[in-house]
Coordinates of C-alpha atoms in Angstrom, one line a residue:
X85 CA 86.7 48.2 23.1
X86 CA 89.8 46.6 24.7
X87 CA 90.7 48.1 28.0
X88 CA 94.2 47.7 29.4
X89 CA 94.7 47.4 33.2
X90 CA 94.9 50.8 34.9
X91 CA 93.7 52.2 38.1
X92 CA 90.2 51.4 39.3
X93 CA 88.8 54.9 39.1
X94 CA 89.8 55.3 35.4
X95 CA 88.6 51.8 34.7
X96 CA 85.2 52.6 36.3
X97 CA 84.9 55.8 34.3
X98 CA 85.6 53.9 31.1
X99 CA 82.8 51.4 31.9
X100 CA 80.4 54.2 32.9
X101 CA 81.1 55.9 29.5
X102 CA 80.5 52.6 27.7
X103 CA 77.2 52.1 29.5
X104 CA 76.2 55.7 28.8
X105 CA 76.9 55.3 25.1
X106 CA 74.8 52.1 25.1
X107 CA 71.9 53.9 26.7
X108 CA 72.2 56.9 24.4
X109 CA 72.0 54.5 21.4
X110 CA 68.7 53.3 22.9
X111 CA 67.2 56.8 23.0
X112 CA 68.1 58.1 26.5
X113 CA 69.6 61.5 27.0
X114 CA 72.6 62.1 29.2
X115 CA 72.3 64.5 32.1
X116 CA 75.1 63.8 34.6
X117 CA 77.8 61.3 35.4
X118 CA 79.3 60.5 38.9
X119 CA 76.9 62.5 41.1
X120 CA 78.2 62.3 44.6
X121 CA 76.7 63.2 48.0
X122 CA 77.0 62.0 51.6
X123 CA 74.3 59.4 50.9
X124 CA 76.2 57.7 48.0
X125 CA 77.0 58.0 44.3
X126 CA 75.0 57.7 41.1
X127 CA 77.1 56.6 38.2
X128 CA 74.9 58.0 35.4
X129 CA 71.8 60.1 35.4
X130 CA 69.8 60.2 32.1
X131 CA 66.3 61.1 30.8
X132 CA 64.0 58.7 29.0
X133 CA 61.3 61.1 27.7
X134 CA 60.0 62.8 30.8
X135 CA 61.4 60.1 33.2
X136 CA 64.6 60.6 35.1
X137 CA 66.8 57.5 35.1
X138 CA 69.3 56.8 37.8
X139 CA 71.8 54.2 36.5
X140 CA 74.2 52.0 38.5
X141 CA 76.9 50.5 36.3
X142 CA 78.6 47.2 37.3
X143 CA 81.5 45.4 35.7
X144 CA 82.7 41.9 36.4
X145 CA 85.5 40.2 34.5
X146 CA 84.6 36.8 36.0
X147 CA 81.6 35.5 38.0
X148 CA 83.7 33.8 40.7
X149 CA 82.0 35.9 43.4
X150 CA 78.6 36.4 41.6
X151 CA 77.4 38.2 38.6
X152 CA 77.6 42.0 38.1
X153 CA 73.8 42.2 38.6
X154 CA 74.0 40.3 41.9
X155 CA 76.5 43.0 43.2
X156 CA 73.6 45.5 43.2
X157 CA 72.2 44.3 46.5
X158 CA 69.6 45.8 48.8
X159 CA 72.2 48.0 50.6
X160 CA 73.5 49.4 47.3
X161 CA 69.9 50.0 46.1
X162 CA 69.1 52.0 49.3
X163 CA 72.2 54.1 48.8
X164 CA 71.3 54.7 45.2
X165 CA 67.7 55.7 46.2
X166 CA 68.9 58.2 48.9
X167 CA 71.4 59.8 46.5
X168 CA 68.7 60.1 43.8
X169 CA 66.2 61.7 46.2
X170 CA 68.9 64.2 47.2
X171 CA 69.7 64.9 43.6
X172 CA 65.9 65.5 42.9
X173 CA 65.7 67.8 45.9
X174 CA 68.8 69.8 44.7
X175 CA 67.1 70.3 41.3
X176 CA 63.9 71.5 43.0
X177 CA 62.0 68.4 41.9
X178 CA 59.4 66.7 44.1
X179 CA 59.8 62.9 44.4
X180 CA 56.0 62.6 44.6
X181 CA 55.4 64.6 41.4
X182 CA 58.5 63.6 39.3
X183 CA 58.7 60.4 37.2
X184 CA 61.9 58.5 37.9
X185 CA 63.3 55.0 37.9
X186 CA 66.4 53.0 38.8
X187 CA 68.3 51.0 36.2
X188 CA 71.4 48.8 36.2
X189 CA 73.7 48.3 33.3
X190 CA 76.1 45.3 33.7
X191 CA 79.2 44.8 31.7
X192 CA 80.7 41.3 31.9
X193 CA 83.7 39.4 30.6
X194 CA 86.4 40.1 28.1
X195 CA 83.8 40.7 25.4
X196 CA 82.2 43.4 27.5
X197 CA 78.7 41.8 27.3
X198 CA 76.2 44.5 28.2
X199 CA 72.8 43.9 29.9
X200 CA 70.3 46.6 30.8
X201 CA 67.9 46.0 33.7
X202 CA 65.2 48.7 33.9
X203 CA 63.2 49.7 37.0
X204 CA 65.1 47.5 39.4
X205 CA 63.9 49.2 42.6
X206 CA 60.2 48.6 43.1
X207 CA 58.8 48.9 46.5
X208 CA 55.4 48.1 48.0

């Protein structure tokens, strides 16, 4: 899929769609894209069986300033976590009694190399 340069928002949506299609091919079911709240944004929300999956999508054309995966730092993870907990609350789901995880899909280079990192936010 060759993407021509256009505004960042449209480009981001295109990469999120690419990541969502990739995850769907791997058996996940789409629920929501671009959930926004005061705490932050979740790029894609999916289900893997009974598990809710909150997905951060990162694209990097080049690695001059670090890889796409490295861009999902602690601060970004905390924003993702707060937004996910808010989303669960809105749906009437208890974080203590609901299975969920945080994944990252990275897309890098001109060839759009996709990598999927599961369960990236493990605390304890």
